[in-house]
């Protein structure tokens, strides 16, 4: 199935460090979402972006909807051990009719060492 | 407010059997989506139901089917189970059409194991 290009694949960092991950696509998206998934659980929505150029924060998390509508990034500042998990970007594409089908990135595995 | 709920949590079947997975959306949400997440892989879109009708379908064989009930809950049926159907099946829901309806909220998933 179709997936977005997400990087990096994995990150192993020290507690307190900042983290940055991004998603790119060759197609235009009209919504970008960022989710976090912990083992054996469903993805939890972190941030939703609806407009090109939009910059949104949620606590230590900041995400932006790229101006070209083909990319998005997520930053986590001052990481803590509970930030561990897999982070997925997801987007919905611009179609004539509503498809509401989310296309997911390949995920970024984040490990934080205390 | 209760989130998306799914049942059962775990399901073990043998090859050739049928599996039925259930999902209840967030109150007020009319759209329900099903995704398959195989171990080590990303989420693959399966089905989208809205107002009781199937609106879109992913690239899966016809033995994956489902339905949405008048109360907006949904069922996913997988017939003639194969070993590669073993995965975490995730259900998500969203608001009716309008601004922000692309935002989907996920349930905890059903872990299906096919032996």
Coordinates of C-alpha atoms in Angstrom, one line a residue:
Chain A
X1 CA 0.0 0.0 0.0
X2 CA 0.9 3.6 -0.4
X3 CA 3.0 5.2 2.4
X4 CA 4.6 8.5 3.1
X5 CA 8.4 8.9 3.3
X6 CA 9.2 9.4 7.0
X7 CA 12.7 10.0 8.4
X8 CA 14.6 9.1 10.3
X9 CA 13.6 5.4 10.7
X10 CA 14.9 5.4 14.3
X11 CA 16.5 7.7 16.8
X12 CA 18.4 6.9 20.0
X13 CA 18.9 10.0 22.1
X14 CA 19.7 11.1 25.7
X15 CA 17.1 12.5 27.9
X16 CA 16.9 16.3 27.5
X17 CA 17.8 16.3 23.8
X18 CA 15.6 17.8 21.2
X19 CA 14.2 15.6 18.4
X20 CA 13.2 16.3 14.9
X21 CA 11.4 14.1 12.3
X22 CA 9.8 14.7 9.0
X23 CA 7.5 13.3 6.3
X24 CA 7.6 14.0 2.6
X25 CA 5.4 13.1 -0.3
X26 CA 5.3 13.6 -4.0
X27 CA 1.6 14.4 -3.8
X28 CA -0.2 17.3 -2.3
X29 CA -2.0 16.7 1.1
X30 CA -4.8 18.7 2.6
X31 CA -4.3 17.5 6.2
X32 CA -1.3 16.3 8.1
X33 CA -1.6 14.5 11.4
X34 CA 1.0 13.2 13.8
X35 CA 0.4 10.2 16.0
X36 CA 2.4 8.3 18.7
X37 CA 2.0 4.6 19.1
X38 CA 3.2 2.5 22.0
X39 CA 3.6 -1.3 21.9
X40 CA 0.3 -3.2 21.6
X41 CA -1.8 0.0 21.6
X42 CA -3.5 2.1 19.0
X43 CA -2.0 5.4 17.7
X44 CA -2.8 8.4 19.8
X45 CA -3.3 11.8 18.0
X46 CA -0.7 14.4 19.0
X47 CA -1.2 17.2 16.5
X48 CA -3.5 17.9 13.6
X49 CA -2.6 20.5 10.8
X50 CA -5.1 21.7 8.3
X51 CA -3.5 24.7 6.5
X52 CA -0.3 25.1 4.5
X53 CA 2.3 26.9 6.7
X54 CA 0.4 26.2 9.9
X55 CA 2.6 25.8 12.9
X56 CA 1.0 24.2 16.0
X57 CA 2.3 23.3 19.4
X58 CA 1.1 20.8 22.0
X59 CA 3.3 21.1 25.1
X60 CA 6.8 20.2 24.1
X61 CA 5.7 19.1 20.7
X62 CA 5.6 21.4 17.6
X63 CA 4.6 20.5 14.1
X64 CA 4.3 22.4 10.9
X65 CA 2.4 21.9 7.6
X66 CA 4.8 22.6 4.8
X67 CA 4.1 25.5 2.4
X68 CA 4.2 23.2 -0.6
X69 CA 1.6 20.9 1.1
X70 CA 4.0 18.0 0.4
X71 CA 5.8 17.8 3.7
X72 CA 5.5 18.2 7.5
X73 CA 7.8 18.0 10.5
X74 CA 7.5 17.2 14.2
X75 CA 9.8 18.5 16.8
X76 CA 10.0 17.3 20.4
X77 CA 11.9 19.6 22.8
X78 CA 13.7 18.4 26.0
X79 CA 12.9 14.7 25.5
X80 CA 11.9 12.6 28.5
X81 CA 11.8 8.8 28.9
X82 CA 8.0 8.6 28.4
X83 CA 8.5 10.0 24.9
X84 CA 9.6 6.5 23.8
X85 CA 7.4 5.0 21.1
X86 CA 6.8 5.0 17.3
X87 CA 5.8 8.3 15.8
X88 CA 3.7 8.2 12.6
X89 CA 2.8 11.0 10.3
X90 CA -0.4 10.7 8.3
X91 CA -2.2 12.7 5.7
X92 CA -5.2 12.9 3.6
X93 CA -4.8 13.7 -0.1
X94 CA -6.7 16.3 -2.2
X95 CA -9.3 14.4 -4.2
X96 CA -12.3 15.8 -6.0
X97 CA -14.6 13.8 -3.7
X98 CA -14.0 13.0 0.0
X99 CA -12.0 9.8 0.5
X100 CA -11.0 10.3 4.1
X101 CA -8.4 7.7 3.7
X102 CA -5.4 8.3 5.9
X103 CA -2.0 7.5 4.3
X104 CA 0.6 6.8 6.9
X105 CA 4.3 7.3 7.1
X106 CA 6.6 4.5 7.8
X107 CA 7.2 5.5 11.4
X108 CA 10.1 6.8 13.5
X109 CA 11.1 4.7 16.4
X110 CA 12.3 7.0 19.3
X111 CA 14.3 5.6 22.2
X112 CA 15.3 7.9 25.0
X113 CA 18.0 7.0 27.5
X114 CA 17.6 8.5 31.0
Chain B
X1 CA -15.9 11.2 27.0
X2 CA -15.3 7.6 26.0
X3 CA -12.9 7.0 23.2
X4 CA -13.0 4.4 20.4
X5 CA -13.5 0.9 21.8
X6 CA -12.7 -2.4 20.1
X7 CA -13.4 -6.0 21.0
X8 CA -12.0 -8.5 21.5
X9 CA -8.6 -7.5 22.6
X10 CA -7.1 -10.7 21.3
X11 CA -8.4 -13.3 18.9
X12 CA -6.8 -16.6 17.9
X13 CA -8.1 -18.5 14.9
X14 CA -6.9 -21.2 12.6
X15 CA -6.4 -21.1 8.9
X16 CA -9.6 -21.2 6.9
X17 CA -11.8 -19.9 9.8
X18 CA -13.6 -16.6 9.9
X19 CA -12.9 -13.7 12.3
X20 CA -15.3 -11.0 13.4
X21 CA -13.9 -7.8 15.0
X22 CA -16.0 -5.1 16.5
X23 CA -15.7 -1.3 16.9
X24 CA -17.7 1.4 18.7
X25 CA -16.8 5.0 17.6
X26 CA -16.6 8.1 19.7
X27 CA -20.1 9.5 20.5
X28 CA -21.1 11.8 17.7
X29 CA -18.7 10.3 15.1
X30 CA -20.4 8.8 12.1
X31 CA -17.4 7.6 10.1
X32 CA -15.5 4.4 11.0
X33 CA -12.3 3.3 9.5
X34 CA -10.4 0.0 9.6
X35 CA -6.7 -0.4 9.3
X36 CA -4.3 -3.4 9.3
X37 CA -0.9 -3.2 11.0
X38 CA 1.2 -6.2 10.5
X39 CA 4.2 -6.7 12.8
X40 CA 7.0 -4.3 12.0
X41 CA 5.0 -2.6 9.3
X42 CA 3.0 0.6 9.0
X43 CA -0.8 1.0 9.0
X44 CA -2.6 -0.1 5.8
X45 CA -6.1 1.3 5.1
X46 CA -8.8 -1.4 4.8
X47 CA -12.3 0.1 4.8
X48 CA -14.2 3.4 5.5
X49 CA -17.8 3.4 6.5
X50 CA -20.0 6.4 6.9
X51 CA -23.7 6.6 7.5
X52 CA -24.0 2.9 7.1
X53 CA -22.4 2.7 3.7
X54 CA -19.0 1.6 2.5
X55 CA -17.3 4.8 1.1
X56 CA -13.9 3.5 0.2
X57 CA -11.8 0.4 0.3
X58 CA -8.1 -0.3 0.4
X59 CA -6.2 -2.8 -1.6
X60 CA -7.4 -5.9 0.1
X61 CA -9.1 -9.0 -1.2
X62 CA -12.9 -9.4 -1.0
X63 CA -12.7 -11.8 1.9
X64 CA -12.1 -8.6 4.0
X65 CA -15.5 -7.1 4.5
X66 CA -17.5 -5.2 7.0
X67 CA -20.6 -3.3 7.8
X68 CA -21.8 -0.3 9.9
X69 CA -24.8 -0.5 12.1
X70 CA -27.5 2.3 12.6
X71 CA -25.8 3.2 15.9
X72 CA -22.5 3.8 13.9
X73 CA -20.7 0.8 15.4
X74 CA -19.0 -1.4 12.9
X75 CA -17.9 -5.0 12.3
X76 CA -14.9 -6.2 10.3
X77 CA -15.2 -9.7 9.0
X78 CA -12.3 -11.7 7.6
X79 CA -13.2 -14.9 5.8
X80 CA -11.0 -17.9 4.9
X81 CA -8.2 -16.7 7.2
X82 CA -4.6 -17.0 6.1
X83 CA -1.5 -17.0 8.2
X84 CA -0.5 -13.5 6.8
X85 CA -3.7 -12.1 8.2
X86 CA -2.1 -12.1 11.6
X87 CA -1.9 -8.4 12.6
X88 CA -3.2 -5.7 14.8
X89 CA -6.5 -4.4 13.4
X90 CA -7.2 -0.8 14.3
X91 CA -10.5 1.0 14.2
X92 CA -10.7 4.8 14.0
X93 CA -13.6 7.2 13.9
X94 CA -14.1 10.8 12.9
X95 CA -16.8 13.5 12.8
X96 CA -19.3 13.8 10.0
X97 CA -18.2 15.8 7.0
X98 CA -17.0 19.3 7.6
X99 CA -13.9 21.1 8.9
X100 CA -11.6 18.8 10.8
X101 CA -13.3 15.7 9.7
X102 CA -10.0 14.3 8.4
X103 CA -8.9 13.8 12.0
X104 CA -9.2 10.2 13.0
X105 CA -9.1 8.9 16.5
X106 CA -8.0 5.3 17.1
X107 CA -9.0 2.5 19.3
X108 CA -6.6 0.2 21.1
X109 CA -6.9 -2.5 18.4
X110 CA -7.6 -6.2 18.2
X111 CA -4.6 -8.5 17.9
X112 CA -5.6 -11.3 15.5
X113 CA -3.4 -14.4 15.4
X114 CA -3.9 -17.0 12.8
X115 CA -2.4 -20.4 13.5

